[in-house]
Short mmCIF file of C-alpha atoms and ligand atoms in Angstrom, two decimals:
data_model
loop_
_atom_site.label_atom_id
_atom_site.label_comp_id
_atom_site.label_asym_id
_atom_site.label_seq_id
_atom_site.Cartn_x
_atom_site.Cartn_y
_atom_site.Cartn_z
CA UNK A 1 -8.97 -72.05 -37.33
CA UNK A 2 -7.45 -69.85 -34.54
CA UNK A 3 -9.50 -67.80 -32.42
CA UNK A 4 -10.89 -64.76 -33.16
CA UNK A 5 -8.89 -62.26 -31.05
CA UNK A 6 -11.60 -59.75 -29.34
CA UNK A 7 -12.52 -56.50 -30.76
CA UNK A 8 -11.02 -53.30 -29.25
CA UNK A 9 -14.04 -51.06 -28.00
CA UNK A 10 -12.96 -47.60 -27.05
CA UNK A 11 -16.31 -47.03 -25.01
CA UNK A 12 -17.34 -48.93 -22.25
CA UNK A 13 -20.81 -48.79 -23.46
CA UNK A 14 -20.61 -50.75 -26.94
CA UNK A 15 -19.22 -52.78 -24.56
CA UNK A 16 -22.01 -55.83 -24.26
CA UNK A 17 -21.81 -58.40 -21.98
CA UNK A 18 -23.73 -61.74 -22.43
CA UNK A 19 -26.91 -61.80 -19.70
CA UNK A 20 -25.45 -64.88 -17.76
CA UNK A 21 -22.02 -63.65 -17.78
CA UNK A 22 -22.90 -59.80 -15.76
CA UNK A 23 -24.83 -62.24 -13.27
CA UNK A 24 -22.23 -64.12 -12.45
CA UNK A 25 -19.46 -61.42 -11.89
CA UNK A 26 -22.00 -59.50 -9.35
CA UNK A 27 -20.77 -61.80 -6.30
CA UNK A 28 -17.53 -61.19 -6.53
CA UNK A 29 -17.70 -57.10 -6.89
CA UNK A 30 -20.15 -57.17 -3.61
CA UNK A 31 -17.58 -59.43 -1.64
CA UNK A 32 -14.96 -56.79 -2.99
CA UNK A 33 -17.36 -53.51 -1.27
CA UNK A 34 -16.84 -55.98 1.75
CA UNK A 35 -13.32 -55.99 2.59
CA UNK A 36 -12.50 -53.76 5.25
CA UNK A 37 -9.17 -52.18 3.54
CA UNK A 38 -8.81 -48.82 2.53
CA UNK A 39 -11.12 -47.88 0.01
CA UNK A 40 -9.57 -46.25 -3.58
CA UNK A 41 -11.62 -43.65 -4.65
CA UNK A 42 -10.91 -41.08 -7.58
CA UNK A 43 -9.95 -37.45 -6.55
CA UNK A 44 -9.50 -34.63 -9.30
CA UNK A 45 -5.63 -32.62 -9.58
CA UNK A 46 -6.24 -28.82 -8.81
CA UNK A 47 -3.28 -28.53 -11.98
CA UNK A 48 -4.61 -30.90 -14.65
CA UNK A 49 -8.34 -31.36 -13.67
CA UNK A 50 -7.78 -35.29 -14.34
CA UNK A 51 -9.53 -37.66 -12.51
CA UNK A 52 -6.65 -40.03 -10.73
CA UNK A 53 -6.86 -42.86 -7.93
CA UNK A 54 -6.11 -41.50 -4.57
CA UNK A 55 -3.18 -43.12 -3.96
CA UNK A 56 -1.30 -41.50 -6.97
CA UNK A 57 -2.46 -37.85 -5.33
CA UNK A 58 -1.47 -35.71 -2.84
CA UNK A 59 -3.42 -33.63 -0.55
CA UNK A 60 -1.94 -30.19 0.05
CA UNK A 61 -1.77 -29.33 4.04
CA UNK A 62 -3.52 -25.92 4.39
CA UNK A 63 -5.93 -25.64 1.61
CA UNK A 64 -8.34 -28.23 -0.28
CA UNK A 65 -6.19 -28.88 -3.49
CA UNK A 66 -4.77 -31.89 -4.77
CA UNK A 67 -1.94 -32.75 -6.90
CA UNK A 68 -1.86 -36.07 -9.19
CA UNK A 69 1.75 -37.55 -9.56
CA UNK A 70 2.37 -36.23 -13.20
CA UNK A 71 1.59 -32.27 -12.10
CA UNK A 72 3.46 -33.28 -8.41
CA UNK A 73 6.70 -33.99 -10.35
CA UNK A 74 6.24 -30.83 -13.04
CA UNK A 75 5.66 -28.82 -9.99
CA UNK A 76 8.88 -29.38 -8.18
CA UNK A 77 10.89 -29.72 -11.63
CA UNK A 78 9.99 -26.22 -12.51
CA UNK A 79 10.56 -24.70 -9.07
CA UNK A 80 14.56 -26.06 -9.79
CA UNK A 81 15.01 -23.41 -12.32
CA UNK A 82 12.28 -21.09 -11.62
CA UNK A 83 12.65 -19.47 -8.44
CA UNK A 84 9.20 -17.81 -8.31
CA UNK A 85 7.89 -21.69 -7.55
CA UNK A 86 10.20 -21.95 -5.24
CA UNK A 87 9.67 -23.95 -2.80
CA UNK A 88 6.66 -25.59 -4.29
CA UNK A 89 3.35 -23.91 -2.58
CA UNK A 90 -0.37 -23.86 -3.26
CA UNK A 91 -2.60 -20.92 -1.92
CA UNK A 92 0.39 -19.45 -0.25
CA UNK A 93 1.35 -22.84 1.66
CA UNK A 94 4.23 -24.64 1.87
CA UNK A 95 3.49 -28.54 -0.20
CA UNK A 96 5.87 -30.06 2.13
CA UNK A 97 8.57 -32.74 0.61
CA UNK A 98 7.31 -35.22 3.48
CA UNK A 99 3.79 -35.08 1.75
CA UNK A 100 5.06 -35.65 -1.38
CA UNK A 101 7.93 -38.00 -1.46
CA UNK A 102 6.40 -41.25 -1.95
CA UNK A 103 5.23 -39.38 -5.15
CA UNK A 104 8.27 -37.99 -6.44
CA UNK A 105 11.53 -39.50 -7.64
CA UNK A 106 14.38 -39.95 -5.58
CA UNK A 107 16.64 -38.65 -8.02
CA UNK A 108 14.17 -35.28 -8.26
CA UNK A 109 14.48 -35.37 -4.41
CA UNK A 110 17.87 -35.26 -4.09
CA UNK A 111 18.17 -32.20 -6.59
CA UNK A 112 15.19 -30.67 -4.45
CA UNK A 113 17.23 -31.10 -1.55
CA UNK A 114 20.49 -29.80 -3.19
CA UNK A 115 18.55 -26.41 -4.05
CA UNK A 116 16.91 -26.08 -0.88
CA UNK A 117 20.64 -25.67 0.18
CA UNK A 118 21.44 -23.12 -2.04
CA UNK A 119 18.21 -21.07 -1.72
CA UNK A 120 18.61 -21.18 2.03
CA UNK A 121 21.82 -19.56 1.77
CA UNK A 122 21.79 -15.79 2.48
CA UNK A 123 23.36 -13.35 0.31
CA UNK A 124 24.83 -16.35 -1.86
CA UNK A 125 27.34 -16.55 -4.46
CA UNK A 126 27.20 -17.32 -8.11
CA UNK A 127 30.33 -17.75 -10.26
CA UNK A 128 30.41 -14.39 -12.62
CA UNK A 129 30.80 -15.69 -15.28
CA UNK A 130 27.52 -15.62 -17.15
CA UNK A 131 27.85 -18.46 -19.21
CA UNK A 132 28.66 -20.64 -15.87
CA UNK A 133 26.40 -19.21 -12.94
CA UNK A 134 26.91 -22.20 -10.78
CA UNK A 135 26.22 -21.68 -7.24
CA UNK A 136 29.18 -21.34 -4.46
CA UNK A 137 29.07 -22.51 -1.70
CA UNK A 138 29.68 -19.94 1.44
CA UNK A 139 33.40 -19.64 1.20
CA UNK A 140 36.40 -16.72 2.40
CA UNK A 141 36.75 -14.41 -0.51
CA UNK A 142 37.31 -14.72 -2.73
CA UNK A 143 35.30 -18.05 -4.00
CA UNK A 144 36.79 -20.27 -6.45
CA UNK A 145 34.15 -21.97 -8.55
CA UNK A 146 34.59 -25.62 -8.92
CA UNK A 147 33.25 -26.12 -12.47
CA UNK A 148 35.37 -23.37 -14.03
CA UNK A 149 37.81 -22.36 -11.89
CA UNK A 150 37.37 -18.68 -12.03
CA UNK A 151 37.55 -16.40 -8.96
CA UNK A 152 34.76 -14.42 -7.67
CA UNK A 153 34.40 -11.91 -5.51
CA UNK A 154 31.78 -12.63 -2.26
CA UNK A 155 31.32 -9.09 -1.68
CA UNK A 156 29.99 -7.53 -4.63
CA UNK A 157 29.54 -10.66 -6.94
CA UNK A 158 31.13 -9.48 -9.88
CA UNK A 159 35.02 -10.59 -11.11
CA UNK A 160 37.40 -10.85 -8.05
CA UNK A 161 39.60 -7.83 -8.29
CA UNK A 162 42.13 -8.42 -6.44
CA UNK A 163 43.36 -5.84 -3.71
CA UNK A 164 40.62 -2.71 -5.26
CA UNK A 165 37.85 -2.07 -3.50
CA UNK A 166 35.02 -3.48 -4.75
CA UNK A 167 33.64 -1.68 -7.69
CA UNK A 168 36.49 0.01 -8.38
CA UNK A 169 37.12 -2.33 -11.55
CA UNK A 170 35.84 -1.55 -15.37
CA UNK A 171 33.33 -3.79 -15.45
CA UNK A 172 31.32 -3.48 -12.50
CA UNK A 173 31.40 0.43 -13.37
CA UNK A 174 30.57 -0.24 -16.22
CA UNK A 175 27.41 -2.04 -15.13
CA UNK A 176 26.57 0.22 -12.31
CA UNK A 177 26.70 3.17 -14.31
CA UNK A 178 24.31 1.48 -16.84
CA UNK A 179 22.13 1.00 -14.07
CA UNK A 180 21.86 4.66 -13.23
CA UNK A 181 21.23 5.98 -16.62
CA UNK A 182 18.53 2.97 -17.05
CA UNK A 183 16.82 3.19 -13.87
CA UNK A 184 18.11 -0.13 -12.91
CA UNK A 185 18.26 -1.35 -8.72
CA UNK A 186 20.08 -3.68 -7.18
CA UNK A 187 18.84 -6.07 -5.41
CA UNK A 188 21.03 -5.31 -1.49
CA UNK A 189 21.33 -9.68 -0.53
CA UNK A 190 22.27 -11.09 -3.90
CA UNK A 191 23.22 -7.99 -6.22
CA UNK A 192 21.04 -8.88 -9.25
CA UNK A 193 19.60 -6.04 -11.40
CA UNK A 194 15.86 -5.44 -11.50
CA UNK A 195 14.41 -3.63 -13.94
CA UNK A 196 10.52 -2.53 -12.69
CA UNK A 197 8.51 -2.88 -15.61
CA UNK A 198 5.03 -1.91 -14.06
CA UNK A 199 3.66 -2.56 -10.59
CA UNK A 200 4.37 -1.10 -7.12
CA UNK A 201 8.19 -0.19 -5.38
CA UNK A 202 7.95 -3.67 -3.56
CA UNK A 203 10.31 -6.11 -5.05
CA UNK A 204 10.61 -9.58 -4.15
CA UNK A 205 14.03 -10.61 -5.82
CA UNK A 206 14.18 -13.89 -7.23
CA UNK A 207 16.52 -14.98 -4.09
CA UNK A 208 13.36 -14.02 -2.02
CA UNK A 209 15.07 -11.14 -0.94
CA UNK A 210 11.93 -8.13 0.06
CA UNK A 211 13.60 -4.49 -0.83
CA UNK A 212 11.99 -0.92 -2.26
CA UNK A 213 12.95 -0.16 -5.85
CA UNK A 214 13.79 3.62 -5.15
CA UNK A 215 16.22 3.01 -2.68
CA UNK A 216 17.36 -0.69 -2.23
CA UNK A 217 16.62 -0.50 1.55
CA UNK A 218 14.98 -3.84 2.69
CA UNK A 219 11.15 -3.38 2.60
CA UNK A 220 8.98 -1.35 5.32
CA UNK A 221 12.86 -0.22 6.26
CA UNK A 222 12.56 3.30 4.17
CA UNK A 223 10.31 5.86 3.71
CA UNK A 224 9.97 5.76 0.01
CA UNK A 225 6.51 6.11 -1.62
CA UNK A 226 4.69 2.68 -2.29
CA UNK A 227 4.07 3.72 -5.92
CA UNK A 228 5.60 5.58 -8.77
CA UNK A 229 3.07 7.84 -9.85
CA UNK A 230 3.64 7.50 -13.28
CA UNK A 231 3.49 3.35 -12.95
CA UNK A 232 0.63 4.04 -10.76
CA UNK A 233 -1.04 5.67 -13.56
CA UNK A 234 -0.21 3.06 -16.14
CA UNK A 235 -1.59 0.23 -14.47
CA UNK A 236 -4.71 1.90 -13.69
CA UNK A 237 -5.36 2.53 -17.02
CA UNK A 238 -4.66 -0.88 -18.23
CA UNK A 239 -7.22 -2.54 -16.04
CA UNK A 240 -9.47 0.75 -16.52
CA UNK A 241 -8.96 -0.25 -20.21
CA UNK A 242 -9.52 -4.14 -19.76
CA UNK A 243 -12.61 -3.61 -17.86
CA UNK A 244 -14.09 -1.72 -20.15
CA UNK A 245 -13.26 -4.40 -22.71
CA UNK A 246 -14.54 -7.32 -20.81
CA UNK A 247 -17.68 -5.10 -20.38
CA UNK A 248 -17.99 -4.70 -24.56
CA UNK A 249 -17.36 -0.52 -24.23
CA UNK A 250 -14.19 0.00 -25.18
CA UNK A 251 -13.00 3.72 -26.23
CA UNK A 252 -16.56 4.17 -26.33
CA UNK A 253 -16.01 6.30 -22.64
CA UNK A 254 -16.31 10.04 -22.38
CA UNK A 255 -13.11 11.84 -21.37
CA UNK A 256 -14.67 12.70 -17.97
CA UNK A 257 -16.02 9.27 -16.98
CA UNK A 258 -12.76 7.69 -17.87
CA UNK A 259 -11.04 10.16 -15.63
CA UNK A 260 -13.21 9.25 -13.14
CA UNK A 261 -12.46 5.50 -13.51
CA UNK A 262 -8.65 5.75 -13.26
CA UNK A 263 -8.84 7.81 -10.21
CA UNK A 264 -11.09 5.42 -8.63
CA UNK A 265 -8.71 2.34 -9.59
CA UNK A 266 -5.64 4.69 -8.81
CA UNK A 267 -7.20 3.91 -5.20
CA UNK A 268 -7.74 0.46 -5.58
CA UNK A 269 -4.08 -0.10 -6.04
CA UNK A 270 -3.19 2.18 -3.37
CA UNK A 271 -5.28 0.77 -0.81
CA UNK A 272 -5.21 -2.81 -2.00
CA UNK A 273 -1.07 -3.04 -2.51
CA UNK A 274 -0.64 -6.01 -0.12
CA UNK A 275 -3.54 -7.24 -1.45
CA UNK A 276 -3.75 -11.22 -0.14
CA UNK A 277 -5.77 -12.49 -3.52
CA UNK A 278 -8.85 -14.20 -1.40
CA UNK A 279 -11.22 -14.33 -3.67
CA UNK A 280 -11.03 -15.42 -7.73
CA UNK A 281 -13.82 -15.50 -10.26
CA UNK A 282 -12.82 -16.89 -13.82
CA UNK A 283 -12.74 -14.67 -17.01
CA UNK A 284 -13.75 -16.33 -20.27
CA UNK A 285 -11.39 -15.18 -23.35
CA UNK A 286 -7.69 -14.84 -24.32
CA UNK A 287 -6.18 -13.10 -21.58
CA UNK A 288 -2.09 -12.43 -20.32
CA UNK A 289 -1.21 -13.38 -16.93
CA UNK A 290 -0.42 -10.21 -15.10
CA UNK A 291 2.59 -12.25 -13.57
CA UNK A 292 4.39 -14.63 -15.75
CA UNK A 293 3.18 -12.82 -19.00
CA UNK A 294 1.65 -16.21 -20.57
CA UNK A 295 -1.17 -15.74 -22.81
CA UNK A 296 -4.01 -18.28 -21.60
CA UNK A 297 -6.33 -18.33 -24.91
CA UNK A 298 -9.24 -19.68 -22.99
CA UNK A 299 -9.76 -18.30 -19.82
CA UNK A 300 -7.75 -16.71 -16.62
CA UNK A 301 -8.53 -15.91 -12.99
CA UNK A 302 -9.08 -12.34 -12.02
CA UNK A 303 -8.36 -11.34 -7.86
CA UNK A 304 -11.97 -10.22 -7.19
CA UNK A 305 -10.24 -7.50 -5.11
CA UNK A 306 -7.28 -6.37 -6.79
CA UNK A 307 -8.16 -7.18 -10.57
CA UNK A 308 -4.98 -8.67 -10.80
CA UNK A 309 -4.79 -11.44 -13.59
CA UNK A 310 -3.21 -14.69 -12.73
CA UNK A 311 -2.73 -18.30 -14.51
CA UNK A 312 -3.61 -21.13 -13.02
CA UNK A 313 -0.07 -21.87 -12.35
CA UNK A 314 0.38 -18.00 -10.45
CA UNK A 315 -2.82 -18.04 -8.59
CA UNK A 316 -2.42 -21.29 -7.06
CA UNK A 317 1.55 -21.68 -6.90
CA UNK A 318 3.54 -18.29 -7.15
CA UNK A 319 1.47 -16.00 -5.81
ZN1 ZN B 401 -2.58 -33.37 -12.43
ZN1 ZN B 402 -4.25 -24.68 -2.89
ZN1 ZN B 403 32.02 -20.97 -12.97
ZN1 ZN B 404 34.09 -7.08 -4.78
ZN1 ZN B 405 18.29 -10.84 -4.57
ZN1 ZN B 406 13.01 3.17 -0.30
ZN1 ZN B 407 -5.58 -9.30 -5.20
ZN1 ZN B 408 0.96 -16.71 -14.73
#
């Protein structure tokens, strides 16, 4: 008759091991404590909360986080084609590739490296042709791109046009004058369009670019207001309204009180704009990150100082 083969146990405590069996293995474990090499341990990933051995982690330079291998990897993937995770930080700090590397893939490395290149380039190029977007490479004007051979113009990023000045052609009138009726800016280094949904005057464009919405000057250059007063408002009265919510009294406010509480929070914002998020406390409940707009159904982190709301993923690596 063949062997039995032995039973699959899925906890290590309906695990039983004959008497005579646990005694013998107990020599070998202490000689193991012994050894003088570098103990493994088990650290936890900031990201996934998994417990992992310490050699598949990393330790970030600055601030007491960790990163297993898995959330490593997802990290850097995601700051390739999302350039608010660019390059890959935690509390506001650099996670340097050195750190990292023996984590990562060299094939991921090598595309970290190639957009480190074009990130680090000022005022770059992208072919104009939406459907392409590649990056160019700093060229003369006007820059040919290499994937579909169109011609674009380094100046003013749009078509190149030739002798005209730039703007001069259809298109890019077309666009600008869009812009004006829509309350669109332009971002001065890289010429995207940003549309200010809610928040302050200070834009960071996605190519890291710092400039005021009112008047495209580079920030702290101008003398623009800080806030729109009519954003202002807004956002007070959305965090007016979600405290109020979180504290079970909502609409249930007197006209006067309420008025009261906006004000108050219109100063909050004012004084707080370059607010450095120091200190978080966790909210229980479904809640939208004030940042990326993703609903987290079971709890967020709320900037003790602020009251800005922020995922996991914004409070420890975009913001
Ligand atoms: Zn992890
Ligand atoms: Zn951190
Ligand atoms: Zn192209
Ligand atoms: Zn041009
Ligand atoms: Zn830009
Ligand atoms: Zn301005
Ligand atoms: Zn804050
Ligand atoms: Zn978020």
């Amino acid at each position: 008759m063949p062997p039995t083969p032995p039973r699959r146990v899925r906890h290590r405590a309906s695990l039983r091991i004959p008497e005579g069996q646990l005694a013998a293995s107990r020599p070998a474990a202490n000689q193991d404590e012994k050894r003088p090499t570098k103990k493994i341990t088990k650290e936890i990933c900031i990201a996934c909360n998994e417990e992992t051995y310490s050699t598949e982690i990393v330790q970030c330079a600055s601030c007491p986080h960790k990163y297993c291998r898995a959330c490593l990897e997802s990290l850097f993937r995601l700051s390739l084609t999302d350039t608010t995770l660019f390059p890959p930080k935690c509390c506001g700090q650099l996670i340097p590739l050195e750190t990292c590397r023996i984590l990562l893939s060299p094939d991921l490395i090598k595309q970290f490296q190639d957009k480190k290149l074009e990130f680090d380039t000022p005022g770059r190029t992208y072919c104009h042709r939406p459907t392409c977007s590649t990056f160019l490479p700093p060229s003369t004007n006007p820059a040919t791109c290499p994937k579909c051979l169109t011609q674009t113009c380094i100046k003013c990023k749009n078509a190149y046009h030739g002798t005209n000045n730039c703007g001069e052609d259809l298109a890019t009138q077309e666009i600008l004058r869009l812009a004006t009726t829509e309350g669109w800016q332009r971002c001065p280094s890289c010429k995207t369009m940003v549309d200010l949904a809610h928040g302050c005057n200070h834009i960071t464009c996605r190519c890291r670019t710092e400039f005021c919405y009112v008047c495209a000057a580079l920030w702290r250059t101008c003398s623009c207001a800080v806030w729109d007063e009519r954003r202002l408002l807004e956002r007070a009265n959305v965090i007016v309204d979600r405290n109020l919510a979180a504290e079970g009294a909502p609409g249930a406010v007197p006209a006067a009180q309420r008025h009261v509480l906006v004000q108050r929070q219109v100063q909050i914002l004012v004084d707080d704009h370059e607010c450095g998020h120091d200190g978080w406390s966790r909210l229980d409940g479904c809640y939208e990150c004030d940042e990326c707009y993703d609903i987290l159904p079971w709890f967020i982190w709320v900037c003790r100082q602020c009251d800005l709301l922020a995922c996991s993923r914004c409070r420890y690596n975009r913001l």
